[in-house]
């Protein structure tokens, strides 16, 4: 199956593109149009369709093309933003609410698997979080206390499932793992079997406000009473572009020489942290490990992230081979919680779900429940907590300023120095550069065949300068995470258009 990068994830391997039951756009007014065929869009569509809403899911590429095809599929009820931080920023009652929402989300995944008989290698697991220094010990104690108060089943543990030296560890019960694209295809089929319409290759290019929204797509005009953006950050320019920052994480599926594959899920406490688990796919066991996260467009040589991760892991594991290496993108919210609900600055019938941090699988199903309750019952008990319009001037305020300042810097000038046009002759096959020529910036990519592709490096969202991601062979925008392939074709929103092509004479 296709994905938004040049690397191949474990979840794409031996999985063909999903074939929709519908290939044309029926001319009806939909109750809900969902933009984006990742795990958020499809799980939300399934719940809404089953609740009696007539839904259309429009995916610009193929389902699972984005982060769902590049996740490492950890299902957790403890989050990247730990309960100690959530309690501090939002109060202990709300930390309990987050824990309940996460437990219900994992419960919903289990229910979907049972109800629709989805074979996706799901298994319940324990999750270990461990410290490796004095400062981390203290932090771990705080996380333990706050997680207990929030309602997690957590205990101290004298062991961890990894051959890694540690000082203290806690064990969370009731975590899980699965094969992300097998699950996605299972719920997509359930959605279509329930009467939902799933259109792939359907990019939304414009939305005209109204009680009934008039939506332009490259497959025709769509009318819908409500719209949900399940595309990470939404298109246009709104407050969420300043409250979420795009990050990339690096993962690998590893064959071990000694068959000592760790049981359960495990996480260290570095920033960025490393994460581990084992998965059997097609009869083969793999250790899946990840880390080396960074803000999108802020590392010049992204291949080095794989090199660093591999060298770190070789210090602990007897690695035989690494059949799969891949990276994927997620959005970090400034105050630690996702944004799910009405999209500020838009009519009351436009919604969004984004800002999941590294907990996308769990929060996708939190979003499915919250949005379904809002659209079907008129409200959700989580609506206020996850509201995209929430104002938390203290929580995340420093991050807010930092992210905003960062965007401004990218608008003014590029992150990396631009070489001169003459250097073009030295470009190797597969290499890319932003060059300045006669006062104009040009993004150049020389493909494997030696053909040079030239595009305007101004991102078509709001003109930040894109940077080359050599691991995924894409032009990545450091501001809000839009991504384009070497030829400028759009891979990832919030941009809606390809990069402008430049003719080279
Ligand atoms: Fe916003 Fe590129 S994604 S300017």
XYZ file of C-alpha atoms and ligand atoms in Angstrom:
509
model
C 0.000 0.000 0.000
C 1.029 3.612 -0.611
C 2.262 5.944 2.107
C 3.380 9.568 2.321
C 7.124 8.880 2.116
C 9.900 6.935 0.448
C 10.492 4.473 3.292
C 8.306 1.402 3.799
C 6.685 0.709 7.137
C 6.000 -2.749 8.545
C 2.278 -2.016 8.154
C 2.521 -1.475 4.389
C 4.367 -4.719 3.774
C 2.261 -7.274 1.859
C -0.816 -5.049 2.140
C -2.352 -3.872 -1.164
C -4.155 -0.530 -1.481
C -7.687 -0.684 -0.095
C -10.361 -1.046 -2.780
C -13.471 1.015 -2.016
C -16.939 -0.350 -2.724
C -17.855 3.029 -4.325
C -15.866 4.722 -7.061
C -18.159 7.611 -7.991
C -19.743 10.394 -6.001
C -23.453 9.789 -5.364
C -25.426 13.045 -5.740
C -27.002 13.324 -2.310
C -26.591 15.674 0.623
C -24.583 13.936 3.310
C -25.166 14.429 7.017
C -21.418 14.439 7.602
C -18.441 14.779 5.267
C -15.240 13.508 6.873
C -12.035 14.722 5.251
C -9.205 12.221 5.723
C -9.125 8.422 5.566
C -6.784 7.706 8.467
C -7.789 6.020 11.693
C -9.563 9.133 13.034
C -11.653 9.666 9.911
C -12.694 6.067 9.505
C -13.388 5.247 13.164
C -15.471 8.439 13.434
C -17.295 7.688 10.178
C -18.105 4.187 11.380
C -19.601 5.372 14.678
C -21.616 8.127 12.984
C -22.891 5.871 10.215
C -23.962 3.248 12.752
C -25.742 6.007 14.683
C -27.853 6.789 11.613
C -25.880 9.619 9.988
C -25.263 9.406 6.255
C -21.489 9.817 5.938
C -18.955 10.351 3.193
C -15.253 9.882 3.925
C -13.090 11.697 1.353
C -9.426 10.652 1.271
C -7.070 12.568 -1.028
C -4.806 9.546 -1.605
C -5.580 6.049 -0.309
C -6.669 5.168 3.224
C -3.793 4.784 5.674
C -1.591 6.954 3.415
C -0.606 9.229 6.304
C 0.379 8.595 9.905
C -1.876 5.535 10.393
C 0.404 3.692 7.961
C 3.482 4.938 9.830
C 2.489 4.591 13.484
C 4.042 2.002 15.786
C 0.533 1.228 17.060
C 0.891 1.426 20.832
C -2.528 1.629 22.525
C -2.000 3.434 25.820
C -4.025 4.977 28.605
C -0.961 6.878 29.844
C 0.058 9.652 27.560
C 3.106 11.498 26.195
C 1.906 14.394 28.328
C 1.927 12.533 31.641
C -0.929 12.789 34.144
C 1.322 14.849 36.428
C 1.395 17.513 33.703
C -2.280 17.143 32.766
C -3.298 17.483 36.446
C -1.097 20.569 36.807
C -2.471 22.214 33.674
C -6.094 21.097 33.797
C -6.759 19.820 37.329
C -7.042 16.326 38.818
C -10.702 15.917 37.798
C -9.786 16.470 34.198
C -6.801 14.097 34.456
C -9.331 11.440 35.546
C -11.524 12.366 32.590
C -8.578 11.886 30.186
C -7.850 8.471 31.699
C -11.515 7.455 31.358
C -11.583 8.685 27.751
C -8.426 6.690 26.949
C -9.794 3.517 28.592
C -13.040 3.906 26.648
C -11.069 4.425 23.430
C -9.171 1.151 23.901
C -12.517 -0.457 24.795
C -14.019 0.846 21.552
C -11.144 -0.617 19.528
C -11.676 -3.988 21.229
C -15.418 -3.779 20.556
C -14.868 -2.951 16.868
C -12.495 -5.897 16.527
C -15.086 -8.233 18.099
C -18.173 -6.766 16.363
C -16.651 -6.735 12.873
C -14.459 -9.786 13.277
C -11.269 -7.895 12.395
C -8.113 -9.972 12.237
C -5.480 -7.378 13.189
C -3.123 -9.196 15.592
C -4.536 -7.312 18.588
C -3.161 -8.262 21.990
C -3.421 -6.797 25.468
C -0.083 -5.825 26.980
C 1.502 -4.296 30.033
C 3.395 -1.033 29.567
C 6.670 -0.296 31.397
C 8.045 3.195 31.946
C 11.540 3.331 33.409
C 14.027 5.899 34.674
C 17.799 5.968 34.156
C 18.937 8.909 36.272
C 18.184 10.811 39.468
C 16.105 13.500 37.777
C 14.117 10.858 35.909
C 13.518 8.947 39.197
C 11.774 11.985 40.634
C 9.777 12.521 37.488
C 8.761 8.862 37.462
C 7.525 9.081 41.063
C 5.391 12.092 40.135
C 3.997 10.278 37.092
C 3.207 7.223 39.233
C 1.311 9.290 41.846
C -0.610 11.299 39.252
C -1.430 8.228 37.124
C -2.803 6.420 40.165
C -4.987 9.401 41.034
C -6.157 9.655 37.421
C -7.415 6.058 37.580
C -4.664 4.011 35.905
C -3.836 0.554 37.193
C -0.156 1.192 37.857
C 2.392 -0.379 40.227
C 6.152 -0.137 40.783
C 8.056 -2.931 39.077
C 11.423 -4.474 39.922
C 11.978 -5.541 36.324
C 11.481 -4.376 32.763
C 11.250 -6.534 29.629
C 14.342 -4.946 28.005
C 18.081 -5.650 28.363
C 18.547 -2.011 29.385
C 19.984 -0.734 32.674
C 17.346 1.111 34.682
C 16.903 2.571 38.181
C 13.146 2.582 38.745
C 10.195 1.319 36.735
C 6.421 1.436 36.828
C 4.062 -1.012 35.170
C 0.764 0.079 33.612
C -1.873 -2.629 33.127
C -4.428 -2.658 30.298
C -2.305 -1.417 27.392
C -2.471 -3.046 23.945
C -0.995 -3.309 20.455
C -2.211 -4.257 16.978
C -1.436 -4.161 13.255
C -2.581 -0.679 12.312
C -3.464 -1.082 8.653
C -5.202 -4.441 9.107
C -7.385 -2.760 11.725
C -7.944 0.277 9.491
C -9.050 -1.867 6.565
C -11.378 -3.800 8.889
C -13.197 -0.690 10.118
C -13.248 0.789 6.586
C -15.076 -2.315 5.358
C -17.461 -2.140 8.340
C -18.138 1.526 7.494
C -18.964 0.704 3.876
C -21.022 -2.371 4.844
C -23.059 -0.062 7.088
C -23.902 2.111 4.059
C -21.138 4.725 4.345
C -19.423 6.096 1.248
C -15.622 6.000 1.121
C -14.014 7.830 -1.783
C -10.260 7.572 -2.288
C -8.369 9.958 -4.583
C -10.793 12.702 -3.575
C -9.012 15.894 -2.535
C -11.080 18.715 -1.059
C -10.125 22.045 -2.609
C -12.701 24.487 -1.249
C -15.522 24.708 1.288
C -18.348 27.241 0.943
C -20.082 28.005 4.256
C -23.770 27.551 4.757
C -26.340 25.479 6.594
C -25.571 22.956 3.907
C -21.855 23.194 3.097
C -20.913 23.251 -0.574
C -17.606 21.487 -0.921
C -15.484 21.439 -4.063
C -13.397 18.334 -4.616
C -11.456 17.006 -7.555
C -14.218 14.397 -7.890
C -17.075 16.917 -8.037
C -19.230 19.011 -5.704
C -20.210 17.518 -2.350
C -23.035 18.829 -0.170
C -22.974 18.083 3.536
C -24.707 19.360 6.671
C -21.496 19.030 8.709
C -17.804 18.565 8.021
C -15.008 17.012 10.099
C -11.344 17.624 9.290
C -9.477 14.430 10.213
C -6.319 15.539 8.434
C -4.141 16.487 11.427
C -4.200 20.290 11.279
C -6.961 21.633 9.026
C -6.437 23.734 5.878
C -6.720 27.525 5.838
C -5.194 29.572 8.614
C -6.587 29.345 12.105
C -5.614 29.257 15.748
C -4.710 25.545 15.646
C -1.776 26.294 13.347
C -0.274 28.193 16.273
C -1.243 25.654 18.928
C 0.076 22.497 17.273
C 3.594 21.875 16.029
C 4.520 19.134 13.518
C 7.084 16.538 14.667
C 8.605 13.489 13.036
C 9.433 10.198 14.742
C 11.666 7.370 13.479
C 10.915 3.671 13.794
C 12.426 0.375 12.745
C 11.309 -3.272 12.665
C 14.282 -5.390 13.660
C 15.155 -9.085 13.431
C 17.193 -10.179 16.452
C 19.958 -12.767 16.190
C 19.148 -14.411 19.518
C 15.324 -14.525 19.485
C 15.156 -12.564 22.764
C 12.229 -10.438 21.661
C 10.927 -8.343 24.555
C 7.417 -9.018 25.812
C 5.045 -6.089 26.419
C 5.533 -2.377 25.745
C 8.376 -0.279 27.169
C 9.420 3.376 27.223
C 12.437 5.206 28.587
C 12.253 8.799 29.816
C 14.690 10.641 27.587
C 13.461 13.625 25.628
C 12.800 12.433 22.955
C 12.084 9.038 24.458
C 12.643 5.561 22.963
C 9.742 3.144 22.642
C 9.767 -0.625 22.194
C 7.497 -3.541 21.484
C 7.396 -6.855 19.607
C 4.991 -7.778 16.823
C 4.595 -10.940 14.790
C 3.646 -10.291 11.155
C 3.214 -13.087 8.583
C 4.869 -15.561 10.968
C 7.950 -13.359 11.517
C 8.735 -11.687 14.839
C 10.043 -8.123 14.863
C 11.272 -5.842 17.593
C 9.719 -2.464 16.813
C 11.694 0.401 18.312
C 11.508 4.122 17.746
C 12.608 7.572 18.824
C 14.871 10.433 17.631
C 11.814 12.697 17.281
C 12.358 16.257 16.078
C 10.322 19.136 14.817
C 9.513 18.700 11.126
C 11.929 20.504 8.818
C 14.451 21.172 11.588
C 17.021 18.466 10.892
C 19.196 18.819 7.809
C 20.105 15.137 7.437
C 17.102 13.063 8.494
C 18.871 9.828 7.486
C 21.138 10.485 10.478
C 18.110 9.985 12.759
C 17.936 6.362 11.607
C 21.705 6.000 12.032
C 21.575 7.376 15.599
C 18.603 5.201 16.522
C 20.260 2.078 15.135
C 23.521 2.759 16.913
C 21.660 3.332 20.212
C 19.748 0.059 19.830
C 22.867 -1.923 18.900
C 24.185 -1.040 22.352
C 21.453 -3.234 23.887
C 20.226 -5.730 21.288
C 21.906 -8.365 19.144
C 20.594 -7.114 15.805
C 20.639 -9.493 12.855
C 18.943 -7.257 10.280
C 16.594 -4.289 9.992
C 14.065 -5.113 7.275
C 11.964 -1.964 7.791
C 12.843 1.630 8.683
C 10.310 4.419 8.420
C 9.353 7.790 9.829
C 6.023 9.503 10.326
C 4.545 12.788 11.414
C 2.457 13.777 14.411
C 1.294 17.068 15.923
C 2.257 18.156 19.403
C -0.343 20.324 21.185
C 1.032 23.245 23.201
C -0.822 22.391 26.409
C -0.577 18.596 26.246
C -4.142 17.650 25.243
C -5.655 17.110 21.787
C -8.075 19.509 20.105
C -11.373 17.791 19.323
C -14.593 19.645 18.522
C -15.811 22.737 16.713
C -13.089 24.389 14.605
C -12.735 28.006 15.811
C -13.273 30.701 13.182
C -15.538 28.430 11.133
C -19.318 27.933 10.951
C -20.800 25.860 13.789
C -21.049 22.775 11.533
C -17.269 22.439 10.947
C -15.252 20.218 13.320
C -11.687 19.057 13.776
C -9.596 16.458 15.641
C -5.850 17.010 15.949
C -2.896 17.474 18.333
C -2.603 13.872 19.482
C 1.139 13.954 20.268
C 2.489 10.400 20.175
C -0.846 8.883 21.248
C -2.619 8.987 17.894
C -4.212 5.550 17.986
C -5.820 6.096 21.387
C -6.870 9.695 20.740
C -8.313 8.790 17.305
C -10.975 6.757 19.096
C -11.451 9.405 21.781
C -12.175 11.780 18.880
C -14.560 9.292 17.270
C -16.657 9.169 20.460
C -16.530 12.891 21.224
C -17.460 13.971 17.677
C -20.196 11.340 17.380
C -21.747 12.446 20.682
C -21.638 16.103 19.620
C -23.186 15.390 16.218
C -25.747 12.817 17.350
C -26.652 13.859 20.916
C -25.708 17.538 20.702
C -22.972 17.367 23.353
C -20.171 15.282 24.859
C -18.950 15.072 28.431
C -15.427 15.650 27.070
C -16.382 18.579 24.834
C -15.089 21.321 27.123
C -11.845 19.556 28.040
C -10.796 18.894 24.452
C -12.357 22.044 22.962
C -10.139 23.549 20.214
C -11.255 26.975 21.485
C -10.017 26.396 25.045
C -7.821 29.127 26.442
C -4.989 27.998 28.693
C -2.791 31.085 29.000
C -0.502 29.441 31.556
C -0.403 25.879 30.320
C 1.796 25.681 27.256
C 2.154 29.434 26.975
C 5.925 29.342 26.538
C 5.583 26.694 23.854
C 2.904 28.793 22.191
C 5.274 31.740 21.944
C 8.141 29.528 20.779
C 6.082 27.836 18.041
C 4.678 31.158 16.823
C 8.111 32.793 16.738
C 9.463 29.790 14.877
C 6.854 30.161 12.127
C 7.666 33.838 11.738
C 11.376 32.988 11.363
C 10.614 30.503 8.601
C 8.516 33.077 6.766
C 11.382 35.534 6.761
C 14.108 33.188 5.602
C 15.092 29.577 5.160
C 16.485 27.409 7.910
C 19.557 26.264 6.020
C 21.969 28.374 3.939
C 21.163 28.257 0.230
C 24.057 27.214 -2.011
C 24.753 28.955 -5.314
C 23.278 27.788 -8.639
C 26.706 26.549 -9.840
C 26.607 23.905 -7.112
C 23.740 22.284 -8.983
C 26.254 20.472 -11.197
C 27.640 18.740 -8.081
C 24.294 17.360 -6.962
C 24.262 13.586 -6.677
C 21.318 11.511 -7.852
C 18.689 11.511 -5.116
C 20.001 14.790 -3.665
C 18.047 18.015 -3.235
C 18.871 21.643 -2.392
C 17.305 25.047 -2.163
C 19.369 27.413 -4.313
C 19.186 31.145 -4.954
C 19.255 32.189 -8.589
C 18.841 35.797 -9.755
C 17.154 36.661 -6.494
C 14.691 33.762 -6.641
C 14.754 30.701 -4.414
C 14.430 27.405 -6.251
C 14.013 23.965 -4.693
C 15.850 21.397 -6.808
C 15.685 17.632 -6.632
C 17.789 15.370 -8.863
C 15.997 12.008 -9.128
C 17.639 8.594 -9.495
C 17.539 8.895 -13.278
C 19.403 12.218 -13.126
C 16.378 14.357 -14.035
C 16.242 17.642 -12.118
C 12.861 18.725 -10.742
C 12.558 22.427 -9.884
C 9.812 23.930 -7.749
C 9.172 27.107 -5.822
C 10.140 26.328 -2.182
C 7.351 28.589 -0.867
C 4.866 26.265 0.814
C 1.406 26.664 -0.735
C -0.150 26.916 2.735
C 1.207 30.290 3.846
C 4.618 30.619 2.195
C 7.138 29.211 4.677
C 10.193 27.766 2.962
C 10.207 23.971 2.682
C 13.251 21.858 3.679
C 14.445 18.609 2.122
C 13.821 15.421 4.091
C 16.390 12.990 2.656
C 15.033 9.964 4.555
C 11.547 10.254 3.044
C 12.586 12.166 -0.095
C 10.074 14.902 0.496
C 9.953 18.671 0.821
C 8.711 19.283 4.376
C 7.345 22.563 5.651
C 8.753 23.458 9.086
C 5.802 25.691 9.971
C 2.682 23.501 9.950
C 3.941 20.243 8.474
C 2.675 20.254 4.872
C 4.759 17.859 2.810
C 5.396 17.472 -0.932
C 7.266 14.877 -2.980
C 10.435 15.654 -4.963
C 8.338 16.877 -7.873
C 6.282 19.176 -5.638
C 3.153 17.007 -5.492
C 1.294 17.517 -2.207
C 1.519 14.610 0.254
C 0.255 16.096 3.492
C -2.141 18.922 4.464
C -2.709 21.705 5.584
C -1.602 22.871 2.096
C -4.186 22.151 -0.561
C -2.059 22.713 -3.650
C 1.180 21.285 -5.086
C 4.347 23.385 -4.994
C 4.616 25.652 -8.035
C 6.724 24.059 -10.769
C 9.597 26.049 -12.262
C 10.753 25.465 -15.828
C 14.534 25.094 -16.038
C 16.035 26.195 -19.343
Fe 1.886 26.232 6.793
Fe 3.718 25.361 5.105
S 2.355 24.222 6.273
S 3.286 27.401 5.657
